[in-house]
Tab-separated table of N, CA, C and O in Angstrom:
chain	number	residue	atom	x	y	z
A	1	MET	N	-69.347	3.810	19.235
A	1	MET	CA	-69.876	2.955	19.843
A	1	MET	C	-71.349	2.473	18.928
A	1	MET	O	-71.657	1.624	19.689
A	2	LYS	N	-71.360	3.279	17.924
A	2	LYS	CA	-72.753	2.856	17.481
A	2	LYS	C	-72.916	1.533	16.663
A	2	LYS	O	-74.097	1.239	16.264
A	3	TYR	N	-71.934	0.793	16.659
A	3	TYR	CA	-71.743	-0.567	15.858
A	3	TYR	C	-71.811	-1.916	17.178
A	3	TYR	O	-72.170	-3.188	16.920
A	4	THR	N	-72.317	-1.186	18.003
A	4	THR	CA	-72.384	-2.131	19.261
A	4	THR	C	-73.624	-3.095	19.064
A	4	THR	O	-73.644	-4.311	19.383
A	5	SER	N	-74.625	-2.464	18.470
A	5	SER	CA	-76.032	-3.276	18.441
A	5	SER	C	-76.071	-4.047	17.346
A	5	SER	O	-76.713	-5.055	17.418
A	6	LEU	N	-74.852	-4.313	16.674
A	6	LEU	CA	-74.687	-5.504	15.503
A	6	LEU	C	-73.951	-6.412	16.567
A	6	LEU	O	-74.274	-7.812	15.730
A	7	GLN	N	-73.591	-6.557	17.482
A	7	GLN	CA	-73.111	-7.906	18.070
A	7	GLN	C	-73.833	-8.897	18.048
A	7	GLN	O	-73.413	-9.926	17.633
A	8	PRO	N	-74.987	-9.125	18.512
A	8	PRO	CA	-75.595	-10.146	18.817
A	8	PRO	C	-76.067	-10.862	17.019
A	8	PRO	O	-75.548	-12.135	16.756
A	9	ASP	N	-76.234	-10.207	16.361
A	9	ASP	CA	-76.085	-10.423	14.911
A	9	ASP	C	-74.913	-11.053	13.984
A	9	ASP	O	-75.023	-12.088	13.559
A	10	VAL	N	-73.980	-10.301	14.453
A	10	VAL	CA	-72.371	-10.764	13.856
A	10	VAL	C	-72.252	-12.063	14.875
A	10	VAL	O	-71.449	-12.798	14.125
A	11	GLU	N	-72.427	-12.046	15.942
A	11	GLU	CA	-72.011	-13.484	16.564
A	11	GLU	C	-72.847	-14.496	15.773
A	11	GLU	O	-72.579	-15.798	15.685
A	12	ARG	N	-74.237	-14.348	15.720
A	12	ARG	CA	-75.094	-15.242	15.100
A	12	ARG	C	-74.503	-15.698	13.699
A	12	ARG	O	-74.480	-16.907	13.333
A	13	ILE	N	-73.972	-14.617	12.792
A	13	ILE	CA	-73.569	-15.042	11.453
A	13	ILE	C	-72.501	-15.806	11.661
A	13	ILE	O	-72.186	-16.722	10.788
A	14	ALA	N	-71.458	-15.556	12.452
A	14	ALA	CA	-70.270	-16.030	12.651
A	14	ALA	C	-70.444	-17.577	13.123
A	14	ALA	O	-69.624	-18.353	12.505
A	15	ARG	N	-71.382	-17.917	14.191
A	15	ARG	CA	-71.496	-19.147	14.292
A	15	ARG	C	-72.169	-19.993	13.156
A	15	ARG	O	-71.991	-21.322	12.862
A	16	GLU	N	-72.927	-19.560	12.466
A	16	GLU	CA	-73.714	-19.976	11.380
A	16	GLU	C	-72.720	-20.524	10.289
A	16	GLU	O	-72.906	-21.591	9.776
A	17	ALA	N	-71.613	-19.545	10.018
A	17	ALA	CA	-70.549	-19.539	9.187
A	17	ALA	C	-69.557	-20.943	9.751
A	17	ALA	O	-69.246	-21.812	9.030
A	18	GLY	N	-69.467	-20.987	10.852
A	18	GLY	CA	-68.906	-22.137	11.698
A	18	GLY	C	-69.436	-23.263	11.462
A	18	GLY	O	-69.025	-24.495	11.064
A	19	ARG	N	-70.630	-23.193	11.446
A	19	ARG	CA	-71.830	-24.704	10.906
A	19	ARG	C	-71.622	-24.755	9.562
A	19	ARG	O	-71.496	-26.092	9.666
A	20	ILE	N	-71.370	-24.103	8.788
A	20	ILE	CA	-70.941	-24.460	7.640
A	20	ILE	C	-69.894	-25.537	7.423
A	20	ILE	O	-69.591	-26.556	6.798
A	21	ILE	N	-68.765	-24.699	8.005
A	21	ILE	CA	-67.366	-25.548	8.081
A	21	ILE	C	-67.404	-27.062	8.660
A	21	ILE	O	-67.161	-28.074	7.981
A	22	LEU	N	-68.386	-27.384	9.504
A	22	LEU	CA	-68.562	-28.298	10.252
A	22	LEU	C	-69.484	-29.347	9.845
A	22	LEU	O	-69.085	-30.686	9.629
A	23	ASP	N	-70.538	-29.023	8.731
A	23	ASP	CA	-71.646	-29.985	8.122
A	23	ASP	C	-70.955	-29.928	6.817
A	23	ASP	O	-71.692	-30.891	6.257
A	24	PHE	N	-69.704	-29.098	6.488
A	24	PHE	CA	-69.682	-29.347	4.842
A	24	PHE	C	-69.760	-30.558	4.023
A	24	PHE	O	-70.266	-31.133	3.252
A	25	GLY	N	-68.883	-31.409	4.664
A	25	GLY	CA	-68.499	-32.891	4.320
A	25	GLY	C	-67.349	-32.844	3.432
A	25	GLY	O	-66.374	-32.225	3.366
A	26	GLU	N	-67.530	-33.665	2.165
A	26	GLU	CA	-66.504	-33.866	1.429
A	26	GLU	C	-66.433	-32.190	0.387
A	26	GLU	O	-66.919	-31.684	0.194
A	27	PHE	N	-64.994	-31.749	-0.020
A	27	PHE	CA	-64.814	-30.504	-0.245
A	27	PHE	C	-63.299	-30.953	-1.433
A	27	PHE	O	-62.472	-31.652	-1.371
A	28	ARG	N	-63.373	-29.686	-2.222
A	28	ARG	CA	-62.293	-29.732	-3.048
A	28	ARG	C	-61.195	-28.889	-2.866
A	28	ARG	O	-61.679	-27.750	-2.040
A	29	VAL	N	-60.045	-28.982	-3.300
A	29	VAL	CA	-58.956	-28.159	-2.786
A	29	VAL	C	-58.351	-27.642	-3.770
A	29	VAL	O	-57.973	-28.400	-5.007
A	30	GLU	N	-57.818	-26.350	-4.261
A	30	GLU	CA	-57.245	-25.722	-5.473
A	30	GLU	C	-56.293	-24.899	-4.727
A	30	GLU	O	-56.262	-24.433	-3.771
A	31	GLU	N	-54.991	-24.770	-5.705
A	31	GLU	CA	-53.877	-24.128	-4.939
A	31	GLU	C	-54.139	-22.618	-5.647
A	31	GLU	O	-54.725	-22.394	-6.632
A	32	LYS	N	-53.395	-21.576	-4.737
A	32	LYS	CA	-53.718	-20.283	-5.191
A	32	LYS	C	-52.319	-19.757	-5.322
A	32	LYS	O	-51.563	-20.596	-5.124
A	33	GLU	N	-52.021	-18.646	-5.849
A	33	GLU	CA	-50.724	-17.900	-6.011
A	33	GLU	C	-50.091	-17.764	-4.770
A	33	GLU	O	-50.478	-17.699	-3.913
A	34	GLY	N	-48.890	-18.620	-4.941
A	34	GLY	CA	-48.272	-18.313	-3.700
A	34	GLY	C	-47.528	-19.867	-3.218
A	34	GLY	O	-48.644	-20.762	-3.351
A	35	HIS	N	-46.792	-20.037	-2.399
A	35	HIS	CA	-46.494	-21.148	-1.849
A	35	HIS	C	-47.273	-21.849	-0.871
A	35	HIS	O	-47.560	-21.107	0.073
A	36	GLY	N	-47.780	-22.999	-0.858
A	36	GLY	CA	-48.769	-23.377	0.153
A	36	GLY	C	-49.954	-22.480	0.254
A	36	GLY	O	-50.397	-22.530	1.510
A	37	ASN	N	-50.419	-22.111	-0.836
A	37	ASN	CA	-51.787	-21.173	-0.663
A	37	ASN	C	-52.898	-21.598	-1.228
A	37	ASN	O	-52.375	-22.028	-2.555
A	38	PHE	N	-53.798	-22.335	-0.501
A	38	PHE	CA	-54.814	-22.946	-0.798
A	38	PHE	C	-56.244	-22.493	-0.764
A	38	PHE	O	-56.552	-21.403	0.337
A	39	VAL	N	-57.134	-22.840	-1.511
A	39	VAL	CA	-58.888	-22.687	-1.151
A	39	VAL	C	-59.425	-23.599	-1.369
A	39	VAL	O	-59.116	-24.468	-2.411
A	40	THR	N	-60.505	-23.746	-0.700
A	40	THR	CA	-61.381	-25.115	-0.611
A	40	THR	C	-62.703	-24.517	-1.085
A	40	THR	O	-63.361	-23.364	-0.929
A	41	THR	N	-63.619	-25.505	-1.475
A	41	THR	CA	-65.016	-25.189	-1.747
A	41	THR	C	-65.929	-24.718	-0.456
A	41	THR	O	-66.552	-23.954	-0.244
A	42	ILE	N	-65.281	-25.267	0.955
A	42	ILE	CA	-65.557	-24.585	2.049
A	42	ILE	C	-65.349	-22.870	2.140
A	42	ILE	O	-65.932	-22.280	2.340
A	43	ASP	N	-64.251	-22.631	2.125
A	43	ASP	CA	-63.684	-21.401	2.262
A	43	ASP	C	-64.985	-20.350	1.253
A	43	ASP	O	-65.266	-19.280	1.799
A	44	CYS	N	-65.238	-20.858	-0.074
A	44	CYS	CA	-65.754	-20.291	-1.088
A	44	CYS	C	-67.683	-20.281	-0.400
A	44	CYS	O	-68.198	-19.226	-0.747
A	45	ALA	N	-67.762	-21.488	-0.125
A	45	ALA	CA	-69.048	-21.474	0.392
A	45	ALA	C	-69.246	-20.745	1.618
A	45	ALA	O	-70.238	-19.630	1.923
A	46	VAL	N	-68.433	-20.542	2.446
A	46	VAL	CA	-68.341	-19.749	3.879
A	46	VAL	C	-68.553	-18.065	3.291
A	46	VAL	O	-69.355	-17.265	3.975
A	47	GLN	N	-67.776	-17.809	2.626
A	47	GLN	CA	-67.183	-16.283	1.854
A	47	GLN	C	-68.959	-15.999	1.346
A	47	GLN	O	-69.274	-14.952	1.654
A	48	ASP	N	-69.347	-16.921	0.680
A	48	ASP	CA	-70.594	-16.475	-0.235
A	48	ASP	C	-71.677	-16.067	1.033
A	48	ASP	O	-72.390	-15.047	0.797
A	49	TYR	N	-71.918	-16.963	2.102
A	49	TYR	CA	-72.901	-16.727	3.294
A	49	TYR	C	-72.673	-15.700	3.736
A	49	TYR	O	-73.479	-14.978	4.072
A	50	LEU	N	-71.397	-15.201	4.072
A	50	LEU	CA	-70.881	-14.070	4.923
A	50	LEU	C	-71.373	-13.147	4.202
A	50	LEU	O	-72.003	-11.913	4.603
A	51	PHE	N	-70.905	-12.835	2.774
A	51	PHE	CA	-71.188	-11.675	1.841
A	51	PHE	C	-72.751	-11.496	2.129
A	51	PHE	O	-73.182	-10.417	2.419
A	52	ARG	N	-73.808	-12.539	1.855
A	52	ARG	CA	-74.731	-12.433	1.819
A	52	ARG	C	-75.639	-11.888	3.287
A	52	ARG	O	-76.461	-10.886	3.455
A	53	ALA	N	-74.809	-12.409	4.370
A	53	ALA	CA	-75.602	-12.530	5.771
A	53	ALA	C	-75.254	-10.949	6.327
A	53	ALA	O	-75.838	-10.316	7.242
A	54	LEU	N	-73.706	-10.369	5.999
A	54	LEU	CA	-73.624	-9.417	6.422
A	54	LEU	C	-74.017	-7.929	5.637
A	54	LEU	O	-74.174	-6.941	6.169
A	55	SER	N	-74.402	-8.288	4.398
A	55	SER	CA	-74.934	-7.313	3.312
A	55	SER	C	-76.104	-7.036	4.223
A	55	SER	O	-76.403	-5.818	4.057
A	56	GLY	N	-77.181	-7.798	4.736
A	56	GLY	CA	-78.223	-7.883	5.210
A	56	GLY	C	-78.416	-6.689	6.662
A	56	GLY	O	-79.370	-6.471	6.812
A	57	LEU	N	-77.163	-7.098	7.406
A	57	LEU	CA	-76.914	-6.127	8.782
A	57	LEU	C	-76.825	-4.783	8.224
A	57	LEU	O	-77.065	-3.688	9.005
A	58	LEU	N	-75.860	-4.286	7.139
A	58	LEU	CA	-75.453	-3.188	7.031
A	58	LEU	C	-75.720	-2.990	5.550
A	58	LEU	O	-74.500	-3.013	4.362
A	59	PRO	N	-76.716	-2.607	4.879
A	59	PRO	CA	-76.746	-2.599	3.219
A	59	PRO	C	-76.295	-1.215	2.933
A	59	PRO	O	-75.818	-0.258	3.640
A	60	GLY	N	-75.258	-1.661	1.357
A	60	GLY	CA	-74.682	-0.633	0.946
A	60	GLY	C	-73.161	-0.665	1.691
A	60	GLY	O	-72.476	0.035	1.159
A	61	SER	N	-73.138	-1.522	2.438
A	61	SER	CA	-71.512	-1.628	3.104
A	61	SER	C	-70.812	-2.515	1.893
A	61	SER	O	-71.069	-2.912	1.070
A	62	CYS	N	-69.510	-1.991	1.870
A	62	CYS	CA	-68.448	-2.914	1.110
A	62	CYS	C	-67.834	-4.197	1.655
A	62	CYS	O	-68.132	-4.474	2.893
A	63	PHE	N	-67.055	-5.186	0.659
A	63	PHE	CA	-66.274	-5.867	1.329
A	63	PHE	C	-65.046	-6.421	0.975
A	63	PHE	O	-64.739	-5.970	-0.349
A	64	ILE	N	-64.372	-6.701	1.362
A	64	ILE	CA	-62.647	-7.126	1.100
A	64	ILE	C	-62.987	-8.647	1.915
A	64	ILE	O	-63.188	-8.909	2.878
A	65	GLY	N	-62.797	-9.396	1.063
A	65	GLY	CA	-62.500	-10.924	1.196
A	65	GLY	C	-61.227	-11.716	0.861
A	65	GLY	O	-61.004	-11.459	-0.486
A	66	GLU	N	-60.743	-12.747	1.336
A	66	GLU	CA	-59.698	-13.576	1.019
A	66	GLU	C	-59.747	-14.251	0.103
A	66	GLU	O	-58.943	-14.327	-0.822
A	67	GLU	N	-61.091	-14.534	-0.464
A	67	GLU	CA	-61.137	-15.699	-1.731
A	67	GLU	C	-61.991	-14.638	-2.919
A	67	GLU	O	-62.234	-15.277	-3.783
A	68	GLN	N	-61.256	-13.961	-2.984
A	68	GLN	CA	-62.046	-12.660	-4.262
A	68	GLN	C	-60.852	-11.579	-4.528
A	68	GLN	O	-59.981	-11.174	-3.813
A	69	GLU	N	-61.104	-11.411	-5.922
A	69	GLU	CA	-60.462	-10.077	-6.154
A	69	GLU	C	-61.106	-8.510	-5.499
A	69	GLU	O	-62.220	-8.750	-5.559
A	70	ASN	N	-60.199	-7.992	-5.179
A	70	ASN	CA	-60.623	-6.597	-3.917
A	70	ASN	C	-60.588	-5.051	-4.678
A	70	ASN	O	-59.443	-4.873	-5.364
A	71	ASP	N	-61.550	-4.420	-4.670
A	71	ASP	CA	-61.144	-3.204	-4.787
A	71	ASP	C	-60.424	-2.412	-3.551
A	71	ASP	O	-60.239	-2.849	-2.578
A	72	ALA	N	-59.873	-1.223	-3.797
A	72	ALA	CA	-59.214	-0.579	-3.030
A	72	ALA	C	-59.918	-0.074	-1.693
A	72	ALA	O	-61.190	0.123	-1.870
A	73	LEU	N	-59.692	0.048	-0.431
A	73	LEU	CA	-60.150	0.355	0.442
A	73	LEU	C	-60.778	1.917	0.659
A	73	LEU	O	-59.989	2.550	0.246
A	74	THR	N	-61.665	2.257	1.000
A	74	THR	CA	-62.415	3.527	1.076
A	74	THR	C	-62.841	3.677	2.471
A	74	THR	O	-62.518	2.792	3.600
A	75	ASP	N	-63.495	5.039	2.651
A	75	ASP	CA	-63.665	5.280	3.999
A	75	ASP	C	-64.901	4.613	4.552
A	75	ASP	O	-65.582	4.444	5.701
A	76	ALA	N	-65.627	4.101	3.288
A	76	ALA	CA	-67.305	3.437	3.518
A	76	ALA	C	-66.979	2.126	4.280
A	76	ALA	O	-66.073	1.396	4.802
A	77	PRO	N	-67.948	1.933	5.111
A	77	PRO	CA	-67.965	0.707	5.920
A	77	PRO	C	-67.801	-0.374	5.175
A	77	PRO	O	-68.508	-0.476	4.125
A	78	THR	N	-66.927	-1.328	5.687
A	78	THR	CA	-66.416	-2.187	4.884
A	78	THR	C	-66.036	-3.642	5.907
A	78	THR	O	-65.390	-3.334	6.657
A	79	TRP	N	-66.832	-4.606	5.656
A	79	TRP	CA	-66.470	-5.703	5.839
A	79	TRP	C	-65.107	-6.465	5.418
A	79	TRP	O	-65.126	-6.531	4.258
A	80	VAL	N	-64.310	-7.038	6.414
A	80	VAL	CA	-63.355	-7.742	5.852
A	80	VAL	C	-63.449	-8.916	6.587
A	80	VAL	O	-63.201	-9.322	7.752
A	81	ILE	N	-63.456	-10.074	5.892
A	81	ILE	CA	-63.285	-11.645	6.227
A	81	ILE	C	-62.725	-12.229	5.500
A	81	ILE	O	-62.164	-12.282	4.525
A	82	ASP	N	-62.496	-13.285	6.767
A	82	ASP	CA	-61.504	-14.523	6.108
A	82	ASP	C	-62.284	-15.639	6.405
A	82	ASP	O	-62.707	-15.995	7.728
A	83	PRO	N	-62.976	-16.144	5.462
A	83	PRO	CA	-63.846	-17.421	5.886
A	83	PRO	C	-63.380	-18.587	6.413
A	83	PRO	O	-64.057	-18.928	7.261
A	84	VAL	N	-62.096	-19.051	5.999
A	84	VAL	CA	-61.495	-20.123	7.047
A	84	VAL	C	-60.310	-19.573	7.261
A	84	VAL	O	-59.334	-19.754	6.323
A	85	ASP	N	-59.816	-18.794	8.315
A	85	ASP	CA	-58.606	-18.563	8.806
A	85	ASP	C	-58.072	-20.042	9.398
A	85	ASP	O	-58.459	-20.460	10.071
A	86	GLY	N	-57.091	-20.599	8.104
A	86	GLY	CA	-56.652	-21.644	8.734
A	86	GLY	C	-56.996	-23.021	7.604
A	86	GLY	O	-57.384	-23.975	8.067
A	87	THR	N	-56.972	-22.337	6.418
A	87	THR	CA	-57.389	-23.584	5.630
A	87	THR	C	-56.382	-24.702	5.558
A	87	THR	O	-57.201	-25.965	5.174
A	88	CYS	N	-55.056	-24.499	5.886
A	88	CYS	CA	-54.178	-25.826	5.697
A	88	CYS	C	-54.502	-26.458	6.841
A	88	CYS	O	-54.769	-27.860	6.878
A	89	ASN	N	-54.951	-25.847	8.051
A	89	ASN	CA	-55.313	-26.886	9.285
A	89	ASN	C	-56.894	-27.665	8.543
A	89	ASN	O	-56.966	-28.995	8.795
A	90	LEU	N	-57.655	-26.977	7.992
A	90	LEU	CA	-58.736	-27.215	7.457
A	90	LEU	C	-58.854	-28.669	6.661
A	90	LEU	O	-59.142	-29.900	6.757
A	91	ILE	N	-57.785	-28.605	5.667
A	91	ILE	CA	-57.121	-29.682	4.582
A	91	ILE	C	-56.729	-30.772	5.219
A	91	ILE	O	-57.357	-31.670	4.939
A	92	HIS	N	-55.895	-30.613	6.383
A	92	HIS	CA	-55.344	-31.693	7.097
A	92	HIS	C	-56.383	-32.213	8.418
A	92	HIS	O	-55.843	-33.282	9.086
A	93	ASN	N	-57.435	-31.437	8.330
A	93	ASN	CA	-58.511	-32.023	9.875
A	93	ASN	C	-57.660	-31.726	10.732
A	93	ASN	O	-58.275	-32.600	11.957
A	94	TYR	N	-57.334	-31.015	11.099
A	94	TYR	CA	-56.368	-30.668	12.210
A	94	TYR	C	-57.451	-29.819	13.353
A	94	TYR	O	-57.007	-29.395	14.330
A	95	ARG	N	-58.579	-29.368	12.912
A	95	ARG	CA	-59.759	-29.090	13.701
A	95	ARG	C	-59.435	-27.716	14.504
A	95	ARG	O	-59.733	-27.458	15.979
A	96	HIS	N	-58.636	-26.834	13.905
A	96	HIS	CA	-57.830	-25.980	14.360
A	96	HIS	C	-58.114	-24.724	13.227
A	96	HIS	O	-56.907	-24.105	12.530
A	97	SER	N	-59.323	-24.218	13.011
A	97	SER	CA	-59.596	-22.924	11.882
A	97	SER	C	-60.668	-22.217	12.407
A	97	SER	O	-61.411	-22.575	13.401
A	98	ALA	N	-60.717	-20.881	11.916
A	98	ALA	CA	-61.729	-19.794	12.555
A	98	ALA	C	-62.132	-19.180	11.387
A	98	ALA	O	-61.836	-19.011	10.413
A	99	VAL	N	-63.524	-18.472	11.973
A	99	VAL	CA	-64.151	-17.481	10.679
A	99	VAL	C	-63.639	-16.095	11.363
A	99	VAL	O	-63.921	-16.171	12.409
A	100	SER	N	-63.245	-15.441	10.477
A	100	SER	CA	-62.592	-13.896	11.006
A	100	SER	C	-63.385	-12.774	10.159
A	100	SER	O	-63.757	-12.966	9.001
A	101	ILE	N	-64.118	-12.029	11.066
A	101	ILE	CA	-65.082	-10.932	10.321
A	101	ILE	C	-64.670	-9.608	10.880
A	101	ILE	O	-64.588	-9.455	12.394
A	102	ALA	N	-64.288	-8.521	10.251
A	102	ALA	CA	-64.139	-7.413	11.017
A	102	ALA	C	-64.677	-6.244	10.179
A	102	ALA	O	-65.314	-6.490	9.043
A	103	LEU	N	-65.379	-5.097	10.973
A	103	LEU	CA	-65.854	-4.151	10.257
A	103	LEU	C	-64.976	-2.772	10.397
A	103	LEU	O	-64.438	-2.604	11.241
A	104	LEU	N	-64.677	-2.175	9.204
A	104	LEU	CA	-64.045	-0.987	8.933
A	104	LEU	C	-64.858	0.235	8.531
A	104	LEU	O	-65.981	0.209	8.024
A	105	GLU	N	-64.691	1.129	9.346
A	105	GLU	CA	-65.468	2.480	8.926
A	105	GLU	C	-64.035	3.658	8.921
A	105	GLU	O	-63.243	3.577	10.050
A	106	ASP	N	-64.318	4.631	7.930
A	106	ASP	CA	-63.027	5.711	7.641
A	106	ASP	C	-61.633	4.770	7.692
A	106	ASP	O	-60.738	5.311	8.399
A	107	LYS	N	-61.776	3.522	7.146
A	107	LYS	CA	-60.477	2.627	7.513
A	107	LYS	C	-60.039	2.138	8.650
A	107	LYS	O	-58.723	1.544	8.978
A	108	GLN	N	-60.430	2.479	9.635
A	108	GLN	CA	-60.425	1.753	11.033
A	108	GLN	C	-61.388	1.115	11.363
A	108	GLN	O	-62.418	0.934	11.571
A	109	PRO	N	-60.873	0.014	12.169
A	109	PRO	CA	-61.612	-1.178	12.924
A	109	PRO	C	-62.569	-0.878	14.051
A	109	PRO	O	-61.944	-0.036	14.753
A	110	VAL	N	-63.947	-1.184	13.677
A	110	VAL	CA	-64.827	-0.693	14.460
A	110	VAL	C	-65.571	-1.833	15.498
A	110	VAL	O	-65.930	-1.833	16.101
A	111	LEU	N	-65.133	-2.993	14.821
A	111	LEU	CA	-66.044	-4.271	15.419
A	111	LEU	C	-64.935	-5.625	14.894
A	111	LEU	O	-64.643	-5.580	13.523
A	112	GLY	N	-64.999	-6.560	15.550
A	112	GLY	CA	-64.557	-7.762	15.128
A	112	GLY	C	-64.742	-9.096	16.036
A	112	GLY	O	-65.144	-8.885	17.094
A	113	ALA	N	-64.816	-9.975	14.870
A	113	ALA	CA	-65.391	-11.156	15.738
A	113	ALA	C	-64.552	-12.468	15.263
A	113	ALA	O	-64.309	-12.699	13.747
A	114	VAL	N	-64.101	-13.579	15.811
A	114	VAL	CA	-63.486	-14.597	15.515
A	114	VAL	C	-63.819	-15.901	15.890
A	114	VAL	O	-64.196	-15.772	17.669
A	115	TYR	N	-64.176	-16.923	15.432
A	115	TYR	CA	-65.357	-17.729	15.924
A	115	TYR	C	-64.556	-18.931	15.647
A	115	TYR	O	-63.914	-19.356	14.268
A	116	GLN	N	-63.993	-19.913	16.637
A	116	GLN	CA	-63.421	-21.368	16.341
A	116	GLN	C	-64.457	-22.134	16.431
A	116	GLN	O	-65.065	-22.632	17.839
A	117	PRO	N	-65.217	-22.862	15.339
A	117	PRO	CA	-66.518	-23.719	15.488
A	117	PRO	C	-65.875	-24.881	16.118
A	117	PRO	O	-66.619	-25.750	16.946
A	118	TYR	N	-64.737	-25.700	15.955
A	118	TYR	CA	-64.340	-27.052	16.559
A	118	TYR	C	-64.394	-26.713	18.093
A	118	TYR	O	-64.849	-27.802	18.781
A	119	THR	N	-64.394	-25.854	18.934
A	119	THR	CA	-64.436	-25.722	20.031
A	119	THR	C	-65.396	-24.781	20.782
A	119	THR	O	-65.545	-24.420	22.153
A	120	ASP	N	-66.194	-24.175	19.930
A	120	ASP	CA	-67.371	-23.413	19.942
A	120	ASP	C	-66.973	-22.086	20.863
A	120	ASP	O	-67.327	-21.719	21.877
A	121	GLU	N	-65.601	-21.575	20.381
A	121	GLU	CA	-65.030	-20.312	20.979
A	121	GLU	C	-65.296	-19.150	20.161
A	121	GLU	O	-65.108	-19.278	18.895
A	122	LEU	N	-65.835	-18.027	20.682
A	122	LEU	CA	-66.254	-16.634	20.020
A	122	LEU	C	-65.774	-15.492	20.639
A	122	LEU	O	-65.671	-15.762	21.994
A	123	PHE	N	-64.604	-14.838	20.330
A	123	PHE	CA	-64.047	-13.633	20.487
A	123	PHE	C	-64.430	-12.209	19.897
A	123	PHE	O	-64.866	-12.457	18.451
A	124	PHE	N	-64.959	-11.273	20.659
A	124	PHE	CA	-65.467	-10.218	20.143
A	124	PHE	C	-65.288	-9.043	20.458
A	124	PHE	O	-64.990	-8.882	21.632
A	125	ALA	N	-65.018	-7.918	19.744
A	125	ALA	CA	-64.375	-6.593	20.039
A	125	ALA	C	-65.266	-5.725	19.505
A	125	ALA	O	-65.549	-5.761	18.247
A	126	VAL	N	-65.121	-4.660	19.816
A	126	VAL	CA	-66.016	-3.185	19.379
A	126	VAL	C	-65.471	-2.055	20.093
A	126	VAL	O	-64.790	-2.036	21.147
A	127	LYS	N	-64.996	-1.081	19.175
A	127	LYS	CA	-64.212	-0.072	19.476
A	127	LYS	C	-64.748	0.651	20.520
A	127	LYS	O	-66.119	0.837	20.668
A	128	GLY	N	-63.822	0.875	21.547
A	128	GLY	CA	-64.447	1.628	22.929
A	128	GLY	C	-64.968	0.859	23.759
A	128	GLY	O	-65.645	1.172	24.762
A	129	GLY	N	-65.111	-0.299	23.499
A	129	GLY	CA	-65.881	-1.587	24.167
A	129	GLY	C	-64.925	-2.282	24.735
A	129	GLY	O	-63.896	-2.702	24.742
């Protein structure tokens, strides 16, 4: 339960990432490897924001992000993020996408947050809580 104290900050960061999605305006879409796999300039902007903000919460932590090449998972505290979970929905303006954030320690989840900015729904979990 040592990460419980991060909850208010992780929630604030998830909501700010959602505001980036809502306020972004026009964006570019590029195809990634695989069928129907896309990345937008919104995905990249949100991921960049999450890296900066979450690094400040837990200096020295590692990251695994959907929009980058990643190193192998270690036992170190590691943020796992999907900046726009539902990119195809975003592209088609279905208004059903979320920011997903998890924290792993010893390769096990200890904290998670999912924020749906279109409905302002935030779900949070912490190991043992």
